Coordinates of C-alpha atoms in Angstrom, one line a residue:
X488 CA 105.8 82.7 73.8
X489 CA 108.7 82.0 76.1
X490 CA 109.3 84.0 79.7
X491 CA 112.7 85.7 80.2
X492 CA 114.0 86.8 82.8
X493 CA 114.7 90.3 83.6
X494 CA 117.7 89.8 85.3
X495 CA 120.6 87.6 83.6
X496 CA 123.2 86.0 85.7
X497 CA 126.6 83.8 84.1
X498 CA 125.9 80.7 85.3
X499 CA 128.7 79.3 84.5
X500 CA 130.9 80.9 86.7
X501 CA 129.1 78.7 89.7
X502 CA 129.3 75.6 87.7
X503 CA 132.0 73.3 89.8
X504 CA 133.8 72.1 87.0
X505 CA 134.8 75.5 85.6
X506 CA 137.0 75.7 89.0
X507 CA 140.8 75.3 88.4
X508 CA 142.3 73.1 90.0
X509 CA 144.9 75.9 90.8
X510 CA 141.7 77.6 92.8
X511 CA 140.8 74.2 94.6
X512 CA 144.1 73.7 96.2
X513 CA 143.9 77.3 97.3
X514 CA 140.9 76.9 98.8
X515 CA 141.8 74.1 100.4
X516 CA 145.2 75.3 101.7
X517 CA 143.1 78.7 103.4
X518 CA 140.5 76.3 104.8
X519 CA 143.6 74.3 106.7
X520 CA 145.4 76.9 107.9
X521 CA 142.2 79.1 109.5
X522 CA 141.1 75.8 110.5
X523 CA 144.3 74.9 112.7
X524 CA 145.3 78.5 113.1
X525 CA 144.9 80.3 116.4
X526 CA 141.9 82.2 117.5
X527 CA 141.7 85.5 118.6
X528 CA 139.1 85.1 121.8
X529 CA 140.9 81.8 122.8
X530 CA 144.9 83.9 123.3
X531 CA 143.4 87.3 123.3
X532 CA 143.0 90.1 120.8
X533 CA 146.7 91.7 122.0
X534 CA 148.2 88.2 121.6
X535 CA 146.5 87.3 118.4
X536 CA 147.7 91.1 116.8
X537 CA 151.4 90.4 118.2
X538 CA 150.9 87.2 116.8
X539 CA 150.1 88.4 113.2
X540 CA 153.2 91.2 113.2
X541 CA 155.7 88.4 113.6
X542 CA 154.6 86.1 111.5
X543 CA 153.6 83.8 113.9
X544 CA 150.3 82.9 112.7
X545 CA 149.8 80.7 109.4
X546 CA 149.1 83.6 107.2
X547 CA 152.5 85.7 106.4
X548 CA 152.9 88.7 108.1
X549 CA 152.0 92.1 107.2
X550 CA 154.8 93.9 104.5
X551 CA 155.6 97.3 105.4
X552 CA 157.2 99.3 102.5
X553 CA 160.2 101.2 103.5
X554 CA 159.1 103.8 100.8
X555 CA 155.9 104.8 102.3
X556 CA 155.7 108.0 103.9
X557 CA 153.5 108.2 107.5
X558 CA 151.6 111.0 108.0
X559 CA 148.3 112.2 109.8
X560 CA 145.1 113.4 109.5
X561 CA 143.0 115.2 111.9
X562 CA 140.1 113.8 113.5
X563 CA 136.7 114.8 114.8
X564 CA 137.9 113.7 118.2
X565 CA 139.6 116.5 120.3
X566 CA 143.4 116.0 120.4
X567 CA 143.7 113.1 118.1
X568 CA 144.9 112.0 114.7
X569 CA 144.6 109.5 112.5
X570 CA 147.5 107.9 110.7
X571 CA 148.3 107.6 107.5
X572 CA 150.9 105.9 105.3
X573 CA 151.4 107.3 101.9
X574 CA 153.3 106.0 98.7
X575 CA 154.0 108.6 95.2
X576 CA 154.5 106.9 92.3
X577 CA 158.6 106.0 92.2
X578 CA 159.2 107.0 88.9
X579 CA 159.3 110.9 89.9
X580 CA 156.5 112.1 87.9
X581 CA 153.3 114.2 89.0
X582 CA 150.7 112.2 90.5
X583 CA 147.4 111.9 89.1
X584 CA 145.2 112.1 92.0
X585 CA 145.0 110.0 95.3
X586 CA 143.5 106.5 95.5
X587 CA 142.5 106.1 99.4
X588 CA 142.8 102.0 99.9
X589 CA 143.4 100.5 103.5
X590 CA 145.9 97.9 102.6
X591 CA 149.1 96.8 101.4
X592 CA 149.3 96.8 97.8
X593 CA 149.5 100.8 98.0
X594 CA 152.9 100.6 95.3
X595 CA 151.2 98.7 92.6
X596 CA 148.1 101.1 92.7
X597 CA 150.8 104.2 92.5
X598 CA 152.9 103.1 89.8
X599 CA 150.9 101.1 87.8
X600 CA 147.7 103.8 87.6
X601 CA 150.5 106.9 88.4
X602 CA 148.3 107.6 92.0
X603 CA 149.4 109.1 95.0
X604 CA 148.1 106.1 97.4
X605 CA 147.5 106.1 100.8
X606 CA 146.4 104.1 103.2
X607 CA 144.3 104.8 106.6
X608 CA 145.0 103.4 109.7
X609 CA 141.6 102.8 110.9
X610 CA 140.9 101.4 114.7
X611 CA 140.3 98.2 114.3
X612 CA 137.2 95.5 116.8
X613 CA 137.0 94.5 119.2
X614 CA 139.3 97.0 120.9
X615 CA 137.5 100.3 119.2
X616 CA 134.0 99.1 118.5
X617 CA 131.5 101.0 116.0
X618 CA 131.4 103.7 115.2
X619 CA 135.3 103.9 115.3
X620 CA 136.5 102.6 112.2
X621 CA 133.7 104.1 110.1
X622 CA 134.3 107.9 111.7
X623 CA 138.4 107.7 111.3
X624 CA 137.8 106.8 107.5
X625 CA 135.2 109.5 107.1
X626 CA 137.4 112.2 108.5
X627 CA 140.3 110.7 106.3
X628 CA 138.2 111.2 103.2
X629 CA 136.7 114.6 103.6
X630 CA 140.4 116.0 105.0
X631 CA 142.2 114.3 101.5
X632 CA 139.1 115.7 99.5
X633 CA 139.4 119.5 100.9
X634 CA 143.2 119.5 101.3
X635 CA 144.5 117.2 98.6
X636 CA 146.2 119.9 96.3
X637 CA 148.0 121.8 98.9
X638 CA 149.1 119.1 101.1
X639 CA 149.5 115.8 99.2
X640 CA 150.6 117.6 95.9
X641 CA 147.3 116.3 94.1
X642 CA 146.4 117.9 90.7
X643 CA 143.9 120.6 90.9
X644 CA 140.7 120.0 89.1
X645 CA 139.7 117.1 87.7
X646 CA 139.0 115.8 91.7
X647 CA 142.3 114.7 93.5
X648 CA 140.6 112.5 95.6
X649 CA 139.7 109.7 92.6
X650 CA 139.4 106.2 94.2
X651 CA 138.2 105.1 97.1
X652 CA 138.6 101.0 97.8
X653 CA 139.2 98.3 100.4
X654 CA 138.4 94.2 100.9
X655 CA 135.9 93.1 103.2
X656 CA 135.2 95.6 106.0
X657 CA 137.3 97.9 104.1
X658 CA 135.2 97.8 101.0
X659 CA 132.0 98.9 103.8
X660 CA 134.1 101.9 105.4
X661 CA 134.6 103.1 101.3
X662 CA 130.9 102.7 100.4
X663 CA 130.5 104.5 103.9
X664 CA 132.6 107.4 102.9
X665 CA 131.7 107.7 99.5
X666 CA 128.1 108.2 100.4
X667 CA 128.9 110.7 103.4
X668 CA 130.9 112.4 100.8
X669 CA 127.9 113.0 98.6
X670 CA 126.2 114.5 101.7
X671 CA 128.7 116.6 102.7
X672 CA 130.5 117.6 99.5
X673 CA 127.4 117.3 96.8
X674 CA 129.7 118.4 94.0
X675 CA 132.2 116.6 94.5
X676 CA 132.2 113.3 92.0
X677 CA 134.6 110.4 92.5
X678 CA 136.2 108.6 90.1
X679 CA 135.3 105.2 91.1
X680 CA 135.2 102.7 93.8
X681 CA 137.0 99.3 94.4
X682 CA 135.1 96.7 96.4
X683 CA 136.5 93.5 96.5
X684 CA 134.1 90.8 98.4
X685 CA 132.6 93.8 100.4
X686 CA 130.5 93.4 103.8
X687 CA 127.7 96.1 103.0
X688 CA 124.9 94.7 105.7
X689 CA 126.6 94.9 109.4
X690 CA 122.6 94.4 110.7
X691 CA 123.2 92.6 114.2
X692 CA 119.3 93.5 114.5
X693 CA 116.5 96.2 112.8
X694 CA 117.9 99.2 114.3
X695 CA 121.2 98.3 112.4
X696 CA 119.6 97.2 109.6
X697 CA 117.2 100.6 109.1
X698 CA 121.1 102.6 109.9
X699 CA 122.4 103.2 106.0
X700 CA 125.8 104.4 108.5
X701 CA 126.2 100.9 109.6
X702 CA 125.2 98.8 106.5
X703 CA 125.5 100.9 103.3
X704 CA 123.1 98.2 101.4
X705 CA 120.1 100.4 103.1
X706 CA 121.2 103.6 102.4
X707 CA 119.0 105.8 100.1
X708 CA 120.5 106.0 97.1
X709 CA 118.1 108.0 94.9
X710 CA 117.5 110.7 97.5
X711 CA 121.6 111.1 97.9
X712 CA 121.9 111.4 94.0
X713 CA 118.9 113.9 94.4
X714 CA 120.3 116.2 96.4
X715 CA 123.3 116.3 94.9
X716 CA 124.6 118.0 91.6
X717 CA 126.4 115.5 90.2
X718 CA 123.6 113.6 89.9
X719 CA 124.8 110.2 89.7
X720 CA 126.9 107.6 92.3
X721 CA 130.2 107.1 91.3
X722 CA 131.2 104.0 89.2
X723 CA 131.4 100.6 91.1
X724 CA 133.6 98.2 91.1
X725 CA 132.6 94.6 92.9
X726 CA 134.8 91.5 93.0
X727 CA 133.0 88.2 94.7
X728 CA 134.4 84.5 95.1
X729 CA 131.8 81.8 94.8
X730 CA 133.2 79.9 97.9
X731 CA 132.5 83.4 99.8
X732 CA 129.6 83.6 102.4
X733 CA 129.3 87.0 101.3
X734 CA 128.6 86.4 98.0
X735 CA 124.8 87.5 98.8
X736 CA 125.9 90.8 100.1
X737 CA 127.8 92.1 96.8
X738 CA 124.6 90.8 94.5
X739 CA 122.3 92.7 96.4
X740 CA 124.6 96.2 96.8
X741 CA 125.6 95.9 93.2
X742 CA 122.2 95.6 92.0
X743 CA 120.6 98.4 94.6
X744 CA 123.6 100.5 93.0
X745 CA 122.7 99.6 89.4
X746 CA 119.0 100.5 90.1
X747 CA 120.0 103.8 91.5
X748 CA 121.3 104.6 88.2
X749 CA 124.8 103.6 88.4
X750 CA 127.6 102.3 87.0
X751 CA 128.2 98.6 88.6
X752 CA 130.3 96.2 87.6
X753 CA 130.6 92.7 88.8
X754 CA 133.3 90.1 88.3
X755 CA 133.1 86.3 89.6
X756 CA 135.4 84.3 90.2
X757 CA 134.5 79.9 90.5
X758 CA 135.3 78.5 93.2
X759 CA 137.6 81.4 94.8
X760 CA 137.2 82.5 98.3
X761 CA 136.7 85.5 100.9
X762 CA 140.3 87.1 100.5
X763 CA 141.4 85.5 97.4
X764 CA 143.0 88.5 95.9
X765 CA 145.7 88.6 98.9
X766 CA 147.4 85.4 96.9
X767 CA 149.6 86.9 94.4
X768 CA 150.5 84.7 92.2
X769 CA 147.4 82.3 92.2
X770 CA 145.7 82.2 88.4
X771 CA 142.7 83.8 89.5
X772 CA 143.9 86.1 92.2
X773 CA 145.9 87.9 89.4
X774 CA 143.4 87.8 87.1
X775 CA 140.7 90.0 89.3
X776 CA 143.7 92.3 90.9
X777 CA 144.5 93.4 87.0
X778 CA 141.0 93.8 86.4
X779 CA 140.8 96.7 89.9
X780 CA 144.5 98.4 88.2
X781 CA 142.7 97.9 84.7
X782 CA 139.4 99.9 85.9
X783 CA 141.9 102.4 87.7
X784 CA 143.4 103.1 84.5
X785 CA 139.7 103.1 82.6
X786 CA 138.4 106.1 84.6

């Protein structure tokens, strides 16, 4: 009688000939431009920053929608806010509840999925080392979820706060929050999060690696969903590219999250790389930035 596996993996989604050749140009267009692009240690983080917010490196610069509205939020630090940039839905009607996302596709998530969406601006490394990002995004979170109705003009009840979502690092500081949420608001049950090619493990050595506040992939799940009353993790969403280094990190989260009892859901993508979705109009970045509106839209 045959062995079988336990655990079943698509193969075929690492198989190199199932990469379009749309993907492989791609690929090889990012690897030339980070290849001859400048680095940030050789003309210095200010530089490098100034650098990106004219356009002067290879990647195009950041888009700033004129519709967006700024705003604050208060932080745990004494005489300090955080900023915010926020975008309603344009065609007028209520908002369904707030999708907090740290980047600049904030109108597609608001009109496509009818969201208030707002975005956090976080401090960013080298200049604001941990745990700077990770507190600004936890104060963003828990502020939204207690004052979402009154000040954002959030339904009541279901949750305003519905999403949480981010690439990268970004996808780390949501995992972060979500899980601080279900320490300090135990009822409170999110919709879903959106992790595209996450960074869950931050471990630099043990201490970081035993610290679920620096790397989410140790965090105890089953004693967070014990003490809380919803009594489950939030559905997950988790995009990877098989070209991405940090492929490992969203096979190991995903599955810690499934074993916990949750809802994970994992989308490959051959021969695609860290970052891919930021390509509109590449085949396969499309394809996995309709699947994040489409799981918007499912819960």
């Amino acid at each position: 009688m045959p062995i079988t596996s336990d655990i079943t993996l698509d193969i075929s989604k690492f198989r190199p000939e199932n990469v379009t050749e749309s993907t492989k140009k791609a690929a090889a267009l990012l690897e030339n431009i980070i290849t001859k692009g400048p680095r940030w240690w050789e003309v210095g983080i200010e530089k490098y920053r100034e650098m990106r917010e004219h356009g002067q490196r290879p990647l195009p610069k950041p888009v700033y929608l004129p519709e967006t509205l700024d705003g604050t939020v208060p932080s745990r630090d004494a005489a300090r806010e955080i900023s915010i940039r926020i975008y309603k839905p344009d065609n007028g009607q209520p908002s369904e509840g707030i999708f907090l996302h740290p980047d600049s596709t904030l109108r597609e998530y608001a009109n496509k999925c009818q969201l208030t969406a707002i975005s956090v601006g976080y401090p960013l490394a080298p200049e604001h080392p941990y745990p700077a990002a990770v507190h600004d995004a936890i104060d963003a979170a828990e502020y939204i979820v207690d004052h979402a109705v009154e000040v954002y003009g959030a339904p009541p009840p279901p949750p305003p706060l519905r999403f949480l979502g981010g690439e990268s690092a970004g996808a780390c500081l949501a995992a972060l929050s979500a899980l601080q949420l279900m320490r300090s608001r135990p009822s409170y049950k999110l919709s879903g999060l959106l992790l595209p090619y996450g960074l869950f493990d931050l471990a630099l050595g043990l201490l970081g690696r035993k610290n679920p506040c620096v790397s989410p992939l140790y965090e105890n799940l089953q004693a967070l969903i014990a003490a809380s009353s919803t009594g489950s993790l939030p559905p997950a969403l988790f995009l990877r590219a098989t070209e991405d280094p940090l492929l490992d990190n969203t096979m190991l989260m995903s599955s810690k999250w499934s074993i916990a009892g949750g809802e994970a859901i994992v989308k490959i993508y051959p021969g695609a790389t860290h970052g891919f979705t930021a390509f509109s109009g590449l085949p396969v970045a499309d394809e996995a930035n309709a699947v994040t509106l489409n799981s918007c839209r499912r819960n």
